[in-house]
Tab-separated table of C-alpha atoms in Angstrom:
chain	number	residue	atom	x	y	z
V	1108	MET	CA	0.000	0.000	0.000
V	1109	PHE	CA	3.059	2.259	0.224
V	1110	ALA	CA	4.210	1.520	-3.345
V	1111	ALA	CA	2.890	4.679	-5.050
V	1112	GLU	CA	6.389	6.176	-4.860
V	1113	ILE	CA	7.844	3.380	-6.980
V	1114	PHE	CA	5.005	3.195	-9.487
V	1115	MET	CA	5.013	6.970	-9.992
V	1116	HIS	CA	8.694	6.717	-10.928
V	1117	ARG	CA	8.039	3.877	-13.388
V	1118	PHE	CA	5.163	5.810	-14.944
V	1119	LEU	CA	7.229	8.956	-15.472
V	1120	LEU	CA	10.117	7.059	-17.061
V	1121	SER	CA	7.952	6.359	-20.108
V	1122	SER	CA	5.448	9.198	-19.888
V	1123	ALA	CA	4.910	11.698	-22.690
V	1124	VAL	CA	5.214	14.517	-20.137
V	1125	ARG	CA	8.860	13.685	-19.442
V	1126	THR	CA	11.572	15.849	-20.960
V	1127	PHE	CA	15.296	15.180	-21.087
V	1128	ASN	CA	15.979	18.917	-21.253
V	1129	PRO	CA	15.843	20.309	-17.710
V	1130	GLU	CA	15.497	23.844	-19.039
V	1131	GLU	CA	12.099	22.844	-20.463
V	1132	ALA	CA	10.882	21.238	-17.260
V	1133	ASP	CA	8.037	22.677	-15.193
V	1134	TRP	CA	8.628	20.100	-12.472
V	1135	PHE	CA	11.442	17.873	-11.247
V	1136	TYR	CA	10.662	14.514	-9.661
V	1137	THR	CA	13.164	12.952	-7.273
V	1138	PRO	CA	12.584	9.237	-6.564
V	1139	VAL	CA	14.043	8.437	-3.146
V	1140	TYR	CA	12.268	5.146	-2.287
V	1141	THR	CA	12.081	5.854	1.440
V	1142	THR	CA	9.265	3.312	1.759
V	1143	CYS	CA	11.594	0.556	0.531
V	1144	ASP	CA	13.580	0.657	3.788
V	1145	LEU	CA	11.747	-2.218	5.468
V	1146	THR	CA	11.551	-4.002	8.780
V	1147	PRO	CA	12.132	-7.790	8.839
V	1148	ALA	CA	8.337	-8.130	8.756
V	1149	GLY	CA	8.217	-6.187	5.494
V	1150	LEU	CA	6.784	-2.936	6.852
V	1151	PRO	CA	8.221	0.493	5.993
V	1152	LEU	CA	10.767	1.671	8.564
V	1153	PRO	CA	10.416	5.458	8.519
V	1154	PHE	CA	13.096	6.289	11.079
V	1155	LYS	CA	15.904	6.492	8.501
V	1156	SER	CA	13.740	8.189	5.877
V	1157	PRO	CA	14.682	11.792	6.796
V	1158	ARG	CA	18.363	10.950	6.366
V	1159	MET	CA	17.667	9.237	3.060
V	1160	MET	CA	15.722	12.285	1.891
V	1161	ARG	CA	18.407	14.744	3.039
V	1162	SER	CA	21.059	12.673	1.278
V	1163	ALA	CA	19.069	12.692	-1.970
V	1164	ILE	CA	18.533	16.457	-1.786
V	1165	GLU	CA	22.217	17.058	-1.056
V	1166	LEU	CA	23.075	14.943	-4.092
V	1167	ILE	CA	20.869	16.850	-6.532
V	1168	ALA	CA	21.787	20.233	-4.996
V	1169	THR	CA	25.491	19.444	-5.391
V	1170	ASN	CA	25.398	18.034	-8.912
V	1171	TRP	CA	22.832	20.232	-10.668
V	1172	PRO	CA	21.698	23.873	-10.380
V	1173	TYR	CA	17.933	23.290	-10.457
V	1174	TRP	CA	17.289	22.626	-6.781
V	1175	ASN	CA	19.343	25.610	-5.696
V	1176	ARG	CA	17.591	28.129	-7.945
V	1177	SER	CA	14.269	27.460	-6.194
V	1178	GLU	CA	15.283	25.432	-3.113
V	1179	GLY	CA	12.882	22.755	-4.267
V	1180	ALA	CA	9.829	24.885	-5.033
V	1181	ASP	CA	9.595	23.338	-8.518
V	1182	HIS	CA	10.340	19.813	-7.260
V	1183	PHE	CA	7.875	17.197	-6.048
V	1184	PHE	CA	8.343	14.106	-3.912
V	1185	VAL	CA	6.035	11.151	-3.291
V	1186	THR	CA	5.933	10.418	0.454
V	1187	PRO	CA	3.380	7.633	1.053
V	1188	HIS	CA	4.227	6.962	4.713
V	1189	ASP	CA	1.477	6.914	7.343
V	1190	PHE	CA	2.011	10.608	8.111
V	1191	GLY	CA	3.745	11.656	4.918
V	1192	ALA	CA	7.010	13.569	5.258
V	1193	CYS	CA	6.757	13.566	9.064
V	1194	PHE	CA	8.133	10.033	8.687
V	1195	HIS	CA	6.638	8.204	11.664
V	1196	TYR	CA	3.726	5.783	11.989
V	1197	GLN	CA	2.579	7.082	15.386
V	1198	GLU	CA	0.768	10.392	15.183
V	1199	GLU	CA	2.142	11.926	18.363
V	1200	LYS	CA	5.738	11.245	17.319
V	1201	ALA	CA	5.039	12.337	13.742
V	1202	ILE	CA	3.705	15.661	14.997
V	1203	GLY	CA	6.751	16.066	17.236
V	1204	ARG	CA	9.081	15.460	14.327
V	1205	GLY	CA	7.184	17.574	11.797
V	1206	ILE	CA	7.792	17.720	8.054
V	1207	LEU	CA	11.465	17.529	7.134
V	1208	PRO	CA	12.532	21.213	6.964
V	1209	LEU	CA	14.301	20.750	3.616
V	1210	LEU	CA	10.928	19.860	2.056
V	1211	GLN	CA	9.154	23.030	3.147
V	1212	ARG	CA	9.231	24.560	-0.356
V	1213	ALA	CA	8.716	21.346	-2.322
V	1214	THR	CA	5.347	19.897	-3.327
V	1215	LEU	CA	4.508	16.707	-1.473
V	1216	VAL	CA	2.405	13.987	-3.064
V	1217	GLN	CA	1.230	11.835	-0.166
V	1218	THR	CA	-1.415	9.416	1.016
V	1219	PHE	CA	-1.781	11.204	4.356
V	1220	GLY	CA	-4.368	13.951	4.486
V	1221	GLN	CA	-5.975	15.532	7.527
V	1222	LYS	CA	-7.191	19.107	7.840
V	1223	ASN	CA	-5.159	21.510	9.971
V	1224	HIS	CA	-2.472	18.928	10.648
V	1225	VAL	CA	1.269	19.503	11.046
V	1226	CYS	CA	2.002	16.695	8.571
V	1227	LEU	CA	-0.090	18.142	5.713
V	1228	LYS	CA	1.312	21.374	4.375
V	1229	ASP	CA	-0.416	23.767	2.006
V	1230	GLY	CA	-0.147	22.791	-1.636
V	1231	SER	CA	0.245	19.061	-1.038
V	1232	ILE	CA	-1.512	16.613	-3.359
V	1233	THR	CA	-3.368	13.837	-1.534
V	1234	ILE	CA	-3.415	10.497	-3.343
V	1235	PRO	CA	-4.895	7.037	-2.741
V	1236	PRO	CA	-2.666	4.270	-1.415
V	1237	PHE	CA	-1.530	1.623	-3.856
V	1238	ALA	CA	-3.797	-1.380	-4.288
V	1239	PRO	CA	-2.931	-4.045	-6.906
V	1240	PRO	CA	-5.197	-3.504	-9.957
V	1241	GLN	CA	-4.479	-6.861	-11.595
V	1242	LYS	CA	-5.188	-8.767	-8.401
V	1243	MET	CA	-8.507	-6.980	-7.889
V	1244	GLN	CA	-9.418	-7.483	-11.553
V	1245	ALA	CA	-8.896	-11.220	-11.137
V	1246	HIS	CA	-11.480	-11.336	-8.326
V	1247	LEU	CA	-14.323	-9.500	-10.053
V	1248	ILE	CA	-17.697	-11.223	-9.893
V	1249	PRO	CA	-20.805	-10.513	-12.034
V	1250	PRO	CA	-22.008	-6.943	-11.339
V	1251	ASP	CA	-25.592	-8.100	-10.791
V	1252	THR	CA	-24.566	-10.305	-7.835
V	1253	PRO	CA	-26.902	-9.500	-4.903
V	1254	ARG	CA	-25.355	-7.496	-2.075
V	1255	SER	CA	-26.486	-9.723	0.773
V	1256	ILE	CA	-24.029	-8.394	3.392
V	1257	PHE	CA	-25.154	-5.141	4.973
V	1258	VAL	CA	-21.890	-3.987	6.630
V	1259	TYR	CA	-18.464	-5.531	5.988
V	1260	PHE	CA	-15.037	-5.102	7.568
V	1261	ARG	CA	-11.896	-7.185	7.864
V	1262	GLY	CA	-8.891	-5.916	9.788
V	1263	LEU	CA	-7.461	-5.123	13.197
V	1264	PHE	CA	-9.598	-3.717	15.974
V	1265	TYR	CA	-6.714	-3.503	18.427
V	1266	ASP	CA	-2.944	-3.293	17.930
V	1267	THR	CA	-1.741	-4.910	21.145
V	1268	SER	CA	1.921	-4.985	20.090
V	1269	ASN	CA	2.183	-1.230	19.490
V	1270	ASP	CA	-0.687	-0.068	21.714
V	1271	PRO	CA	-0.830	-2.554	24.593
V	1272	GLU	CA	-3.055	-0.391	26.795
V	1273	GLY	CA	-5.531	0.313	23.989
V	1274	GLY	CA	-7.279	3.526	23.048
V	1275	TYR	CA	-4.433	5.037	21.041
V	1276	TYR	CA	-4.668	2.874	17.923
V	1277	ALA	CA	-7.337	4.290	15.589
V	1278	ARG	CA	-8.181	6.715	18.386
V	1279	GLY	CA	-10.354	3.900	19.745
V	1280	ALA	CA	-12.716	3.914	16.754
V	1281	ARG	CA	-11.961	0.360	15.613
V	1282	ALA	CA	-12.230	-0.978	19.154
V	1283	SER	CA	-15.613	0.731	19.389
V	1284	VAL	CA	-16.771	-0.972	16.173
V	1285	TRP	CA	-15.908	-4.381	17.629
V	1286	GLU	CA	-17.275	-3.780	21.096
V	1287	ASN	CA	-20.592	-2.434	19.824
V	1288	PHE	CA	-21.279	-4.632	16.796
V	1289	LYS	CA	-19.413	-7.951	17.067
V	1290	ASN	CA	-22.722	-9.725	17.741
V	1291	ASN	CA	-24.918	-7.593	15.476
V	1292	PRO	CA	-26.274	-9.759	12.606
V	1293	LEU	CA	-26.131	-6.773	10.217
V	1294	PHE	CA	-22.370	-6.494	10.697
V	1295	ASP	CA	-19.985	-9.000	9.120
V	1296	ILE	CA	-16.794	-7.934	10.913
V	1297	SER	CA	-13.723	-9.930	11.891
V	1298	THR	CA	-9.937	-9.915	12.107
V	1299	ASP	CA	-9.865	-12.875	9.711
V	1300	HIS	CA	-8.828	-12.094	6.139
V	1301	PRO	CA	-10.510	-14.809	4.033
V	1302	PRO	CA	-9.513	-15.721	0.460
V	1303	THR	CA	-12.943	-14.415	-0.582
V	1304	TYR	CA	-12.202	-10.935	0.826
V	1305	TYR	CA	-12.567	-9.135	-2.524
V	1306	GLU	CA	-15.658	-11.129	-3.470
V	1307	ASP	CA	-17.231	-10.408	-0.078
V	1308	MET	CA	-16.781	-6.660	-0.602
V	1309	GLN	CA	-18.680	-7.007	-3.885
V	1310	ARG	CA	-21.496	-8.698	-1.985
V	1311	SER	CA	-21.680	-5.896	0.603
V	1312	VAL	CA	-23.724	-2.704	0.712
V	1313	PHE	CA	-21.452	-0.793	3.096
V	1314	CYS	CA	-17.715	-1.253	3.690
V	1315	LEU	CA	-16.211	0.285	6.789
V	1316	CYS	CA	-13.136	2.432	6.161
V	1317	PRO	CA	-11.998	3.447	9.645
V	1318	LEU	CA	-8.706	5.104	10.443
V	1319	GLY	CA	-5.875	2.943	11.755
V	1320	TRP	CA	-2.557	4.441	12.768
V	1321	ALA	CA	-3.253	7.026	10.066
V	1322	PRO	CA	-6.589	8.215	8.615
V	1323	TRP	CA	-6.140	6.403	5.302
V	1324	SER	CA	-6.046	2.733	4.281
V	1325	PRO	CA	-6.372	0.639	1.093
V	1326	ARG	CA	-9.975	-0.201	2.062
V	1327	LEU	CA	-11.041	3.107	0.584
V	1328	VAL	CA	-9.630	2.097	-2.811
V	1329	GLU	CA	-11.082	-1.402	-2.558
V	1330	ALA	CA	-14.532	-0.121	-1.621
V	1331	VAL	CA	-14.672	2.245	-4.609
V	1332	VAL	CA	-13.347	-0.358	-7.049
V	1333	PHE	CA	-15.836	-2.981	-5.842
V	1334	GLY	CA	-18.826	-0.642	-5.693
V	1335	CYS	CA	-19.247	-0.971	-1.939
V	1336	ILE	CA	-20.358	2.284	-0.308
V	1337	PRO	CA	-17.387	3.454	1.793
V	1338	VAL	CA	-18.236	4.346	5.383
V	1339	ILE	CA	-15.449	6.768	6.234
V	1340	ILE	CA	-14.611	6.965	9.931
V	1341	ALA	CA	-11.690	9.391	10.195
V	1342	ASP	CA	-12.354	12.894	11.473
V	1343	ASP	CA	-11.088	15.728	9.232
V	1344	ILE	CA	-9.675	13.360	6.618
V	1345	VAL	CA	-8.574	14.944	3.330
V	1346	LEU	CA	-9.541	12.497	0.589
V	1347	PRO	CA	-7.726	12.065	-2.729
V	1348	PHE	CA	-8.694	13.762	-5.988
V	1349	ALA	CA	-11.788	15.553	-4.725
V	1350	ASP	CA	-12.244	17.180	-8.156
V	1351	ALA	CA	-12.568	13.747	-9.809
V	1352	ILE	CA	-14.392	11.807	-7.078
V	1353	PRO	CA	-17.532	13.244	-5.408
V	1354	TRP	CA	-16.847	11.741	-1.998
V	1355	GLU	CA	-19.870	13.273	-0.295
V	1356	GLU	CA	-22.139	11.710	-2.909
V	1357	ILE	CA	-20.649	8.209	-2.972
V	1358	GLY	CA	-19.674	7.745	0.667
V	1359	VAL	CA	-21.033	7.980	4.185
V	1360	PHE	CA	-19.078	10.010	6.748
V	1361	VAL	CA	-19.389	9.023	10.397
V	1362	ALA	CA	-17.677	10.957	13.185
V	1363	GLU	CA	-15.397	8.862	15.355
V	1364	GLU	CA	-17.472	9.690	18.430
V	1365	ASP	CA	-20.604	8.435	16.649
V	1366	VAL	CA	-19.308	4.914	15.994
V	1367	PRO	CA	-21.634	3.412	18.680
V	1368	LYS	CA	-24.550	4.686	16.580
V	1369	LEU	CA	-23.327	3.129	13.319
V	1370	ASP	CA	-26.215	0.678	13.061
V	1371	SER	CA	-28.901	3.342	13.365
V	1372	ILE	CA	-27.002	5.727	11.062
V	1373	LEU	CA	-26.705	3.181	8.261
V	1374	THR	CA	-30.153	1.612	8.589
V	1375	SER	CA	-31.745	5.075	8.433
V	1376	ILE	CA	-30.310	5.840	4.974
V	1377	PRO	CA	-33.192	5.689	2.455
V	1378	THR	CA	-33.058	3.015	-0.223
V	1379	ASP	CA	-33.118	5.578	-3.040
V	1380	VAL	CA	-30.000	7.263	-1.560
V	1381	ILE	CA	-28.195	3.919	-1.383
V	1382	LEU	CA	-29.094	3.128	-4.988
V	1383	ARG	CA	-27.894	6.539	-6.146
V	1384	LYS	CA	-24.535	6.041	-4.425
V	1385	GLN	CA	-24.214	2.598	-5.985
V	1386	ARG	CA	-24.941	3.979	-9.462
V	1387	LEU	CA	-22.238	6.598	-9.035
V	1388	LEU	CA	-19.780	3.979	-7.802
V	1389	ALA	CA	-20.492	1.891	-10.907
V	1390	ASN	CA	-18.964	4.638	-13.070
V	1391	PRO	CA	-15.666	3.226	-14.454
V	1392	SER	CA	-13.983	6.644	-14.276
V	1393	MET	CA	-14.520	6.691	-10.508
V	1394	LYS	CA	-12.677	3.410	-10.100
V	1395	GLN	CA	-9.929	4.343	-12.558
V	1396	ALA	CA	-9.009	7.488	-10.642
V	1397	MET	CA	-8.121	5.385	-7.586
V	1398	LEU	CA	-5.766	2.970	-9.330
V	1399	PHE	CA	-2.113	2.873	-10.444
V	1400	PRO	CA	-2.357	0.426	-13.365
V	1401	GLN	CA	0.620	-0.896	-15.328
V	1402	PRO	CA	0.735	0.413	-18.006
V	1403	ALA	CA	-0.950	3.695	-17.143
V	1404	GLN	CA	-4.413	4.449	-18.512
V	1405	ALA	CA	-6.308	7.666	-19.149
V	1406	GLY	CA	-7.908	9.077	-16.025
V	1407	ASP	CA	-5.966	6.868	-13.603
V	1408	ALA	CA	-4.230	8.013	-10.414
V	1409	PHE	CA	-1.049	8.891	-12.317
V	1410	HIS	CA	-2.973	11.317	-14.490
V	1411	GLN	CA	-4.868	12.723	-11.510
V	1412	ILE	CA	-1.481	13.568	-9.961
V	1413	LEU	CA	-0.382	15.245	-13.203
V	1414	ASN	CA	-3.622	17.253	-13.181
V	1415	GLY	CA	-2.840	18.367	-9.633
V	1416	LEU	CA	0.653	19.448	-10.624
V	1417	ALA	CA	-0.656	21.240	-13.728
V	1418	ARG	CA	-3.089	23.254	-11.628
V	1419	LYS	CA	-0.137	24.672	-9.698
V	1420	LEU	CA	1.344	26.168	-12.890
V	1421	PRO	CA	2.618	28.612	-13.914
V	1422	HIS	CA	5.037	28.965	-11.040
V	1423	GLY	CA	4.692	32.298	-9.284
V	1424	ASP	CA	7.362	34.949	-8.924
V	1425	ASN	CA	8.156	33.684	-5.432
V	1426	VAL	CA	9.367	30.300	-6.678
V	1427	PHE	CA	12.760	31.267	-8.054
V	1428	LEU	CA	15.278	32.867	-5.723
V	1429	LYS	CA	17.637	35.738	-6.388
V	1430	PRO	CA	21.320	34.850	-6.876
V	1431	GLY	CA	22.819	34.006	-3.492
V	1432	GLU	CA	19.431	34.040	-1.734
V	1433	ARG	CA	18.692	31.211	0.672
V	1434	VAL	CA	15.461	30.358	2.491
V	1435	LEU	CA	15.869	26.839	3.867
V	1436	ASN	CA	17.847	25.972	6.983
V	1437	TRP	CA	19.938	22.903	6.186
V	1438	THR	CA	20.755	22.293	9.847
V	1439	ALA	CA	17.135	22.335	11.064
V	1440	GLY	CA	15.387	19.216	12.318
V	1441	PRO	CA	15.800	16.544	15.005
V	1442	PRO	CA	19.490	15.685	15.634
V	1443	GLY	CA	19.011	12.094	14.485
V	1444	ASP	CA	17.757	13.301	11.116
V	1445	LEU	CA	20.944	15.316	10.529
V	1446	LYS	CA	23.286	12.322	10.648
V	1447	PRO	CA	24.684	11.361	7.234
V	1448	TRP	CA	22.970	8.490	5.486
């Protein structure tokens, strides 16, 4: 789910928007692959990411003039960690670290989005997490299959290894889902991840998309692709590509504090409203905008990112610095982040 950084690089290598003449370029993309520094369990290890990013920026600033003329204001980076360029999976520690100071002028393309949050700076482009298009395509079932499951969710409700006392993970929202609805016949919820997971989503009316360590998860992509109405439980979330996807019309937003009322909220939605949301979700362009297919296709997430970058052009007068002018502080940030990579 963190692979958007790699697939964006692969897309640009063969894209018609690429130029080999840097003087023609509107934007510069720097692939750093911070999410490829993994734990033994195969999860991104964000603690070294700031040093990796600093090292990459030092490299391009030393070898070419383009970073220095704008201090990164015409550069963009894909940072698909839990809390983007704050580079930590726990919110409190991410907030304490803040966005890497060297990225303050660059445009960040990231999965994390939450209003008025330290880890989402102005001008960022929020994107969906990566979900494997070919794998989902292989599990499609006939579109007229009855949706016999009212509410569906598979995933953790507690993270006892990282949150042994409970209440911190998902701000308690997932625990509340389990405690209130584990025995409710309308709710098909479990920690089990069956081989029929994708098929089950296509048989469901509503798919819960609660926050975890961060507000976002691949369930949002899966719900849209499989036509299951996403029930978004993540206060102040900033969703991807709002100009291409009418989130308010296709989804249901439930405040974290209202999770105990989920059953009454969902059962009170009129049938005609449900059908209208399902018709909108059936639109192929809606699904395409959430995916990173290989090769790229018109209207997909790659092109939505390009649209976001294009809307930021032309660069304003404040982008390019005067000769000798400097804005960024290269020695700012937590001491551990300043160590050489």
